[in-house]
XYZ file of C-alpha atoms in Angstrom:
538
model
C 0.000 0.000 0.000
C 1.335 3.403 -0.986
C 0.507 6.402 1.226
C 0.876 10.153 0.732
C 2.475 12.281 3.461
C 0.042 15.017 4.433
C 2.763 17.685 4.861
C 5.410 16.928 2.280
C 3.099 15.324 -0.335
C 5.679 12.602 -0.801
C 4.539 9.053 -1.611
C 5.886 6.093 0.323
C 5.332 2.362 -0.053
C 4.421 0.276 3.029
C 4.668 -3.411 2.181
C 4.305 -4.761 5.735
C 0.805 -4.134 7.042
C 1.988 -4.571 10.637
C 4.363 -1.625 10.205
C 1.920 0.558 8.309
C 1.215 3.870 10.086
C -2.263 5.084 10.923
C -3.735 6.822 7.893
C -6.790 8.688 6.636
C -8.548 7.751 3.412
C -10.548 9.786 0.901
C -13.691 8.676 -0.908
C -14.625 10.956 -3.799
C -15.730 11.032 -7.426
C -13.217 11.647 -10.171
C -13.198 14.906 -12.094
C -11.744 15.684 -15.508
C -8.363 16.919 -14.257
C -7.182 14.473 -11.621
C -3.523 14.088 -10.627
C -1.920 10.744 -11.440
C 0.725 8.752 -9.598
C 3.357 9.802 -12.144
C 2.547 13.481 -11.666
C 2.941 13.173 -7.895
C 6.292 11.473 -8.443
C 7.301 14.390 -10.689
C 6.206 16.816 -7.982
C 8.306 14.995 -5.381
C 11.292 15.171 -7.769
C 10.875 18.961 -8.126
C 9.557 18.665 -11.650
C 7.014 21.338 -12.392
C 3.385 20.226 -12.594
C 0.194 22.208 -12.876
C -0.572 22.893 -9.229
C -3.723 24.746 -10.234
C -5.366 21.584 -11.488
C -8.590 20.808 -9.657
C -7.211 17.380 -8.798
C -4.103 18.809 -7.163
C -6.158 21.297 -5.151
C -8.321 18.420 -3.957
C -5.256 16.437 -2.859
C -3.865 19.419 -0.921
C -7.220 20.091 0.758
C -7.581 16.415 1.740
C -4.047 16.412 3.170
C -4.758 19.569 5.162
C -7.962 18.062 6.538
C -6.191 14.836 7.531
C -3.297 16.753 9.109
C -5.744 18.856 11.132
C -7.108 15.553 12.416
C -3.539 14.528 13.409
C -2.944 12.105 10.524
C 0.428 12.279 8.781
C -0.552 9.869 6.035
C -3.486 9.627 3.661
C -4.540 7.327 0.841
C -6.160 8.827 -2.282
C -6.905 6.531 -5.206
C -6.043 8.997 -7.974
C -2.378 9.359 -7.012
C -1.542 6.431 -4.714
C -1.917 3.674 -7.332
C 0.476 3.239 -10.239
C -2.178 2.374 -12.809
C 0.454 1.638 -15.442
C 1.139 -1.564 -13.497
C -1.662 -4.081 -14.016
C -0.420 -6.130 -11.054
C -0.527 -3.142 -8.713
C -3.938 -2.047 -9.995
C -5.324 -5.556 -9.477
C -3.912 -5.742 -5.950
C -5.359 -2.343 -5.097
C -8.861 -3.097 -6.393
C -8.984 -6.425 -4.592
C -7.764 -4.731 -1.372
C -9.846 -1.548 -1.422
C -12.517 -2.711 0.981
C -9.933 -3.812 3.526
C -8.030 -0.532 3.147
C -11.175 1.491 3.846
C -11.974 -0.702 6.839
C -8.466 -0.294 8.272
C -8.219 3.485 7.892
C -8.084 5.595 11.032
C -10.258 8.286 9.447
C -12.565 8.142 6.457
C -13.728 11.155 4.496
C -16.500 11.212 1.901
C -15.961 14.354 -0.165
C -19.066 15.524 -2.059
C -17.717 18.003 -4.612
C -21.175 18.964 -5.876
C -22.790 19.632 -2.486
C -22.499 23.189 -1.072
C -21.859 23.912 2.571
C -24.877 23.050 4.725
C -25.925 21.945 8.187
C -27.162 18.460 8.978
C -29.702 19.762 11.477
C -32.325 20.162 8.732
C -32.627 16.604 7.421
C -35.200 17.510 4.743
C -32.892 20.075 3.156
C -29.963 17.734 3.575
C -31.779 14.934 1.765
C -32.663 17.204 -1.161
C -29.023 18.224 -1.546
C -27.485 14.791 -1.037
C -29.813 12.808 -3.289
C -28.597 14.855 -6.256
C -24.925 14.285 -5.492
C -22.931 12.334 -8.060
C -21.217 10.512 -5.186
C -24.360 8.442 -4.538
C -24.611 7.348 -8.175
C -21.120 5.905 -8.584
C -20.310 2.226 -8.229
C -17.050 2.546 -6.295
C -18.481 4.737 -3.548
C -20.928 2.017 -2.446
C -18.309 -0.162 -0.768
C -16.558 2.967 0.500
C -19.817 3.930 2.239
C -20.278 0.494 3.805
C -16.726 -0.656 4.613
C -16.544 1.229 7.899
C -19.188 2.083 10.462
C -17.832 5.637 10.670
C -17.518 7.998 7.691
C -17.292 11.781 7.854
C -19.069 13.614 5.045
C -17.629 16.873 3.714
C -19.089 19.455 1.341
C -17.530 21.131 -1.708
C -15.617 23.644 0.470
C -14.464 20.832 2.814
C -16.761 21.944 5.596
C -18.367 19.313 7.797
C -21.816 17.950 6.800
C -22.481 14.965 9.065
C -21.027 11.675 10.281
C -22.294 8.191 9.524
C -21.891 6.170 12.687
C -23.745 4.531 15.560
C -22.218 6.779 18.203
C -25.096 9.173 18.952
C -28.669 9.982 17.923
C -27.600 12.587 15.367
C -25.288 10.167 13.635
C -27.956 7.452 13.652
C -30.475 9.860 12.123
C -27.987 10.549 9.356
C -27.659 6.785 8.827
C -31.425 6.595 8.326
C -31.181 9.349 5.736
C -28.353 7.558 3.925
C -30.365 4.328 3.979
C -33.297 6.116 2.359
C -31.054 7.539 -0.371
C -29.017 4.401 -1.097
C -31.340 1.532 -0.177
C -28.625 0.041 2.038
C -29.829 -1.678 5.202
C -29.777 0.776 8.098
C -28.087 -1.678 10.460
C -25.325 -2.272 7.919
C -24.703 1.475 7.750
C -24.626 1.644 11.538
C -22.103 -1.168 11.601
C -24.183 -3.493 13.747
C -25.134 -6.080 11.089
C -22.445 -8.069 9.229
C -22.697 -7.956 5.450
C -22.452 -11.736 5.244
C -25.855 -12.088 6.949
C -27.591 -10.405 4.015
C -28.577 -12.245 0.861
C -26.519 -11.806 -2.295
C -29.522 -10.399 -4.185
C -30.089 -7.719 -1.545
C -26.492 -6.530 -1.733
C -26.670 -6.546 -5.527
C -29.791 -4.383 -5.395
C -27.838 -1.607 -3.680
C -25.703 -1.278 -6.816
C -28.584 -1.595 -9.285
C -28.833 2.135 -9.982
C -25.124 2.948 -9.825
C -22.689 3.396 -12.697
C -18.988 3.180 -13.427
C -16.937 4.754 -16.202
C -15.443 1.460 -17.336
C -18.058 -1.292 -17.801
C -15.936 -3.973 -16.101
C -15.730 -1.866 -12.954
C -19.434 -2.479 -12.302
C -18.333 -5.965 -11.226
C -14.967 -5.069 -9.708
C -16.422 -2.360 -7.461
C -18.536 -5.012 -5.681
C -15.724 -7.345 -4.648
C -15.547 -5.962 -1.132
C -19.283 -6.356 -0.543
C -18.961 -10.099 -1.074
C -15.446 -10.628 0.290
C -14.175 -12.261 -2.904
C -11.330 -11.624 -5.322
C -11.268 -12.093 -9.075
C -8.769 -11.426 -11.802
C -9.069 -8.037 -13.514
C -9.529 -8.289 -17.283
C -10.210 -4.861 -18.694
C -11.526 -5.162 -22.211
C -13.626 -8.289 -21.600
C -16.794 -6.235 -21.195
C -19.055 -5.555 -18.246
C -21.304 -8.589 -18.800
C -18.449 -11.097 -18.805
C -16.838 -9.494 -15.753
C -20.138 -9.585 -13.858
C -20.723 -13.230 -14.764
C -17.230 -14.083 -13.495
C -18.081 -12.333 -10.232
C -21.264 -14.402 -9.874
C -19.381 -17.609 -10.625
C -16.929 -16.730 -7.856
C -19.861 -16.121 -5.507
C -21.170 -19.617 -6.306
C -17.841 -21.071 -5.221
C -18.142 -19.356 -1.858
C -21.857 -19.450 -1.057
C -24.982 -21.601 -1.412
C -27.261 -18.537 -1.433
C -29.843 -19.136 -4.178
C -30.903 -15.488 -4.183
C -28.123 -15.138 -6.761
C -30.734 -16.370 -9.256
C -33.528 -13.999 -8.169
C -33.005 -11.436 -10.920
C -35.323 -10.183 -13.628
C -34.895 -8.216 -16.821
C -36.956 -5.137 -17.656
C -38.033 -6.159 -21.157
C -39.221 -9.310 -22.910
C -36.056 -9.522 -25.007
C -34.056 -11.592 -25.132
C -36.791 -14.158 -24.439
C -34.409 -16.870 -23.263
C -31.461 -16.521 -20.898
C -28.876 -18.420 -18.905
C -28.896 -18.666 -15.083
C -26.854 -15.542 -14.301
C -27.618 -11.831 -14.535
C -25.926 -9.464 -16.982
C -25.482 -6.629 -14.478
C -26.506 -5.489 -10.979
C -29.347 -3.529 -12.606
C -31.251 -6.808 -12.959
C -31.416 -7.091 -9.158
C -33.248 -3.753 -8.819
C -36.390 -5.401 -7.370
C -34.543 -7.713 -4.970
C -34.255 -5.394 -1.938
C -36.540 -7.546 0.232
C -35.375 -11.035 -0.746
C -34.746 -13.446 2.125
C -33.629 -17.057 2.310
C -36.423 -19.509 3.008
C -36.339 -20.053 6.792
C -37.517 -23.676 6.885
C -35.278 -25.208 4.262
C -34.292 -28.627 5.548
C -30.959 -28.967 3.779
C -28.774 -27.030 1.406
C -27.917 -28.679 -1.896
C -24.711 -27.724 -3.730
C -24.628 -26.127 -7.147
C -21.807 -25.178 -9.483
C -21.020 -24.076 -13.026
C -19.976 -26.915 -15.326
C -19.304 -27.297 -19.039
C -23.003 -28.177 -19.399
C -24.122 -25.073 -17.559
C -25.261 -24.470 -13.996
C -25.700 -27.826 -12.257
C -28.284 -27.332 -9.543
C -30.604 -29.572 -7.521
C -33.932 -27.956 -6.746
C -37.668 -28.646 -6.937
C -38.591 -28.681 -10.664
C -42.353 -28.471 -11.161
C -44.180 -28.778 -14.528
C -45.657 -25.378 -15.211
C -48.984 -26.784 -16.406
C -49.564 -28.382 -13.004
C -49.785 -25.009 -11.307
C -53.080 -23.328 -10.542
C -51.676 -19.920 -11.529
C -53.556 -18.097 -14.263
C -50.266 -17.133 -15.839
C -49.361 -18.944 -19.036
C -46.150 -19.533 -20.895
C -45.568 -19.213 -24.600
C -42.950 -21.979 -24.409
C -43.527 -25.745 -24.423
C -42.279 -28.079 -21.706
C -41.897 -25.132 -19.377
C -41.225 -25.854 -15.713
C -40.518 -23.746 -12.695
C -37.473 -24.119 -10.511
C -38.417 -23.402 -6.912
C -35.710 -21.475 -5.089
C -34.801 -21.339 -1.442
C -36.032 -17.716 -1.303
C -39.035 -15.687 -0.240
C -39.943 -12.049 -0.616
C -40.271 -10.036 2.574
C -42.511 -11.681 5.150
C -44.334 -13.960 2.684
C -43.077 -17.198 4.198
C -45.658 -19.309 2.363
C -44.643 -18.131 -1.103
C -41.387 -19.554 -2.373
C -39.959 -17.688 -5.337
C -39.429 -19.659 -8.530
C -37.859 -19.074 -11.930
C -39.449 -20.251 -15.176
C -37.505 -22.811 -17.166
C -37.712 -24.257 -20.656
C -36.323 -27.721 -21.219
C -34.075 -27.647 -24.269
C -33.936 -31.374 -24.954
C -36.935 -33.700 -25.128
C -35.880 -36.087 -22.366
C -32.797 -34.412 -21.086
C -31.851 -32.277 -18.161
C -30.821 -29.172 -20.142
C -32.835 -26.043 -19.378
C -32.805 -22.292 -19.940
C -34.529 -19.427 -18.164
C -37.565 -18.033 -19.951
C -40.120 -15.320 -19.197
C -37.301 -13.594 -17.352
C -39.313 -10.419 -16.767
C -41.098 -12.066 -13.854
C -40.765 -14.541 -11.001
C -43.342 -17.083 -9.934
C -44.642 -17.609 -6.398
C -44.965 -21.272 -5.352
C -47.213 -21.945 -2.375
C -47.431 -25.740 -2.304
C -45.402 -28.004 -0.059
C -42.327 -29.263 -1.870
C -42.117 -33.046 -2.034
C -38.851 -34.974 -2.091
C -39.756 -36.377 -5.528
C -39.924 -32.823 -6.887
C -36.202 -32.261 -6.368
C -34.214 -32.926 -9.519
C -30.680 -32.209 -10.656
C -30.740 -30.150 -13.838
C -28.404 -28.040 -15.937
C -29.296 -24.469 -16.837
C -27.289 -23.666 -19.941
C -24.810 -20.842 -19.398
C -24.848 -19.740 -23.019
C -27.903 -20.195 -25.200
C -26.867 -21.142 -28.728
C -29.002 -21.029 -31.847
C -28.917 -24.813 -31.983
C -30.535 -24.949 -28.553
C -33.467 -22.760 -29.497
C -34.169 -23.975 -33.024
C -37.351 -25.997 -32.649
C -38.906 -24.921 -35.918
C -41.125 -27.565 -37.511
C -41.667 -29.389 -34.239
C -44.451 -31.285 -32.528
C -44.904 -31.790 -28.810
C -47.001 -34.939 -28.454
C -48.724 -35.254 -25.080
C -50.513 -38.490 -24.192
C -53.334 -37.267 -22.022
C -54.846 -40.692 -21.386
C -54.081 -44.357 -22.084
C -56.104 -47.467 -21.073
C -55.790 -48.485 -17.452
C -52.952 -50.912 -16.909
C -51.161 -49.887 -20.096
C -47.977 -47.854 -20.396
C -45.647 -46.501 -23.054
C -42.966 -49.154 -23.552
C -40.847 -47.532 -26.220
C -40.711 -44.646 -28.675
C -39.395 -43.793 -32.085
C -37.119 -41.852 -32.334
C -35.548 -43.830 -29.532
C -35.398 -42.346 -26.036
C -37.608 -39.379 -26.923
C -40.458 -40.366 -24.620
C -40.505 -38.650 -21.227
C -42.524 -40.717 -18.733
C -42.636 -37.893 -16.214
C -44.178 -35.445 -18.682
C -46.156 -38.060 -20.683
C -44.855 -36.393 -23.816
C -42.506 -36.755 -26.755
C -41.021 -33.901 -28.763
C -40.575 -34.649 -32.470
C -38.636 -32.568 -34.946
C -39.371 -32.519 -38.665
C -37.345 -35.354 -40.135
C -38.135 -34.036 -43.645
C -39.437 -37.454 -44.685
C -42.980 -38.317 -45.744
C -45.199 -40.434 -43.570
C -44.207 -41.373 -40.045
C -42.210 -38.916 -37.947
C -42.726 -40.710 -34.668
C -44.279 -43.733 -33.009
C -45.083 -45.011 -29.544
C -45.327 -48.636 -28.439
C -48.124 -48.911 -25.850
C -49.255 -52.023 -24.044
C -49.432 -54.217 -20.972
C -47.916 -57.620 -20.270
C -50.135 -59.334 -22.879
C -51.012 -56.825 -25.573
C -49.065 -54.199 -27.478
C -50.110 -51.696 -30.109
C -48.508 -48.814 -31.972
C -49.583 -45.190 -32.188
C -48.121 -43.417 -35.221
C -47.501 -39.739 -35.797
C -47.051 -38.267 -39.263
C -48.775 -36.598 -42.216
C -51.815 -38.321 -43.657
C -51.089 -40.007 -46.961
C -54.153 -42.104 -47.498
C -55.269 -45.369 -45.983
C -52.450 -47.251 -47.729
C -49.795 -45.986 -45.355
C -52.070 -46.448 -42.385
C -52.719 -50.121 -43.139
C -49.092 -50.748 -43.957
C -48.103 -49.416 -40.576
C -50.736 -50.914 -38.373
C -50.943 -54.403 -39.799
C -47.508 -55.111 -38.344
C -47.465 -57.565 -35.477
C -45.343 -55.971 -32.760
C -44.536 -58.316 -29.912
C -41.723 -56.541 -28.034
C -39.521 -53.477 -27.959
C -36.867 -55.063 -30.140
C -39.283 -55.775 -32.998
C -40.781 -52.313 -32.576
C -37.365 -50.726 -33.044
C -36.672 -52.948 -36.059
C -39.886 -51.963 -37.807
C -39.382 -48.277 -37.033
C -36.037 -48.397 -38.812
C -37.687 -50.185 -41.729
C -40.361 -47.485 -41.988
C -37.746 -44.781 -42.048
C -35.693 -46.442 -44.800
C -38.782 -47.145 -46.935
C -40.077 -43.613 -46.715
C -36.796 -41.918 -47.567
C -37.282 -42.790 -51.239
C -40.822 -41.449 -51.508
C -41.915 -38.007 -52.579
C -41.258 -35.573 -49.747
C -44.290 -34.201 -47.988
C -44.181 -31.077 -45.860
C -45.113 -32.535 -42.519
C -46.144 -29.182 -41.146
C -47.855 -27.509 -44.094
C -51.251 -28.537 -42.775
C -51.177 -29.432 -39.111
C -54.819 -30.512 -39.172
C -53.778 -33.458 -41.352
C -51.542 -34.930 -38.686
C -51.844 -38.699 -38.692
C -52.491 -40.177 -35.274
C -53.529 -43.789 -35.805
C -53.395 -47.015 -33.876
C -54.444 -50.640 -34.323
C -58.155 -50.160 -34.960
C -59.171 -53.518 -33.484
C -57.709 -52.708 -30.072
C -58.029 -49.017 -29.354
C -59.166 -45.728 -30.744
C -57.370 -42.405 -30.636
C -58.500 -38.820 -30.554
C -56.288 -35.787 -30.775
C -56.439 -32.049 -30.454
C -53.833 -30.124 -32.456
C -53.034 -26.502 -31.622
C -50.240 -24.247 -32.913
C -48.059 -22.344 -30.481
C -44.954 -20.209 -30.604
C -41.710 -21.580 -29.226
C -38.741 -19.213 -29.016
C -40.221 -17.132 -31.823
C -40.843 -20.181 -34.057
C -44.037 -21.991 -34.989
C -44.657 -25.470 -33.623
C -47.643 -27.643 -32.778
C -48.888 -29.221 -29.591
C -50.857 -32.452 -29.984
C -52.808 -33.812 -27.016
C -53.722 -37.469 -27.612
C -56.276 -39.604 -25.795
C -56.038 -43.380 -26.243
C -58.992 -45.548 -25.115
C -60.197 -49.134 -25.557
C -62.858 -49.875 -28.120
């Protein structure tokens, strides 16, 4: 840590924290003409610099204030960090919170606030709420790091002190809490940051800004007591995602996923937020108090691996509807405010017919789940980190739902193989671009088996060819399905989806009858069809 002498304005490096002298520290917003580390080195070496620069005048005034308070050393970020050294800059940013905590005196200099008295809190609030200091990302951790911060106006006169030492200071804490959204007990220094949910702490930064986009992530490191590598140029979104991934390695707090976006686009997302702004409505999030056990989660090459209650969306009594097929909700270990009976949940779209790959959808909202979670509801799934075009391309697709089959019967096999989901009673079929059959289900009990076929109608000839086959087991079913596919490849191509009302849903007419309702829907901006099939005995 490099400190500036408050009398000589000479910089000195203190490598050993145990031997570091007591120092003051300045929190401020940068202006256009700040003084750099190199300029202060030039000044110490008697090289002329522009001492009339606003930045130099600010440094001198801060040194005078610290010296009046009996401090011979001060730390100011503009001139105490050699920003030409990436290693030093990284060390400084990862240490800032600790440096502010360890300072003997902390000043918050509000350059755009005129001299005023704190006795009139209404006037004070009007002046402070407009200050640029409260809109910057870096000043958030500087406000919170220590229980005691002295606020100074543009002419360096005293405004008020944030502390828990007397009623006046506590009143000022209440005012700061109203302006910033930060928990009052955190500002007073009586509640540890670690006791607050990740989403709540993120919400405090939701309306703040930084000059460099990556700094919107880096300025929050102290609030979560983590360190990450600085990669300027990667972009704010990537930096913020890296921060969240580091939080996952250090916490099991599922409020990390309680974020929403303001618009409908993009309609499909990964598990992590793009910026703190997406936590703007998370100020009152709390962890669910009666959670029996905490299940681990982590980011993998398949996406976020997480175990949580996964509930089919259609099974809910909510009037809300989803424009996406096979949509579920993932119930989180979170509630909002005092609503202990309403667990928050995110909406999910399964990306593979039978798989465990999901993405977040309808990200503008959260669901409230009021039912008791059963142990069977908890599933391990993967929420894809990056959503690729291949994941979302379900154009020319059918979602076949078997609403009812005869009692005692079950679906034994499917074609294409492994596409049947017994939990959802559905199979998702893509357009194979071949005429005739695009899918089939083998249904039966221990004695009888029959086949239900899905494909475009092409006259009774195809129907009889299909359903006259004697299927005795899953092996023969698979064999015949492959035969159908090879036979049909040579025939004139039919557009399976040109007329969805002509969908063929047939079965062995001597055993059962089938009825179906076909309805178009939009999936990820593409047209598809949902077919609900009822199979009954004759």
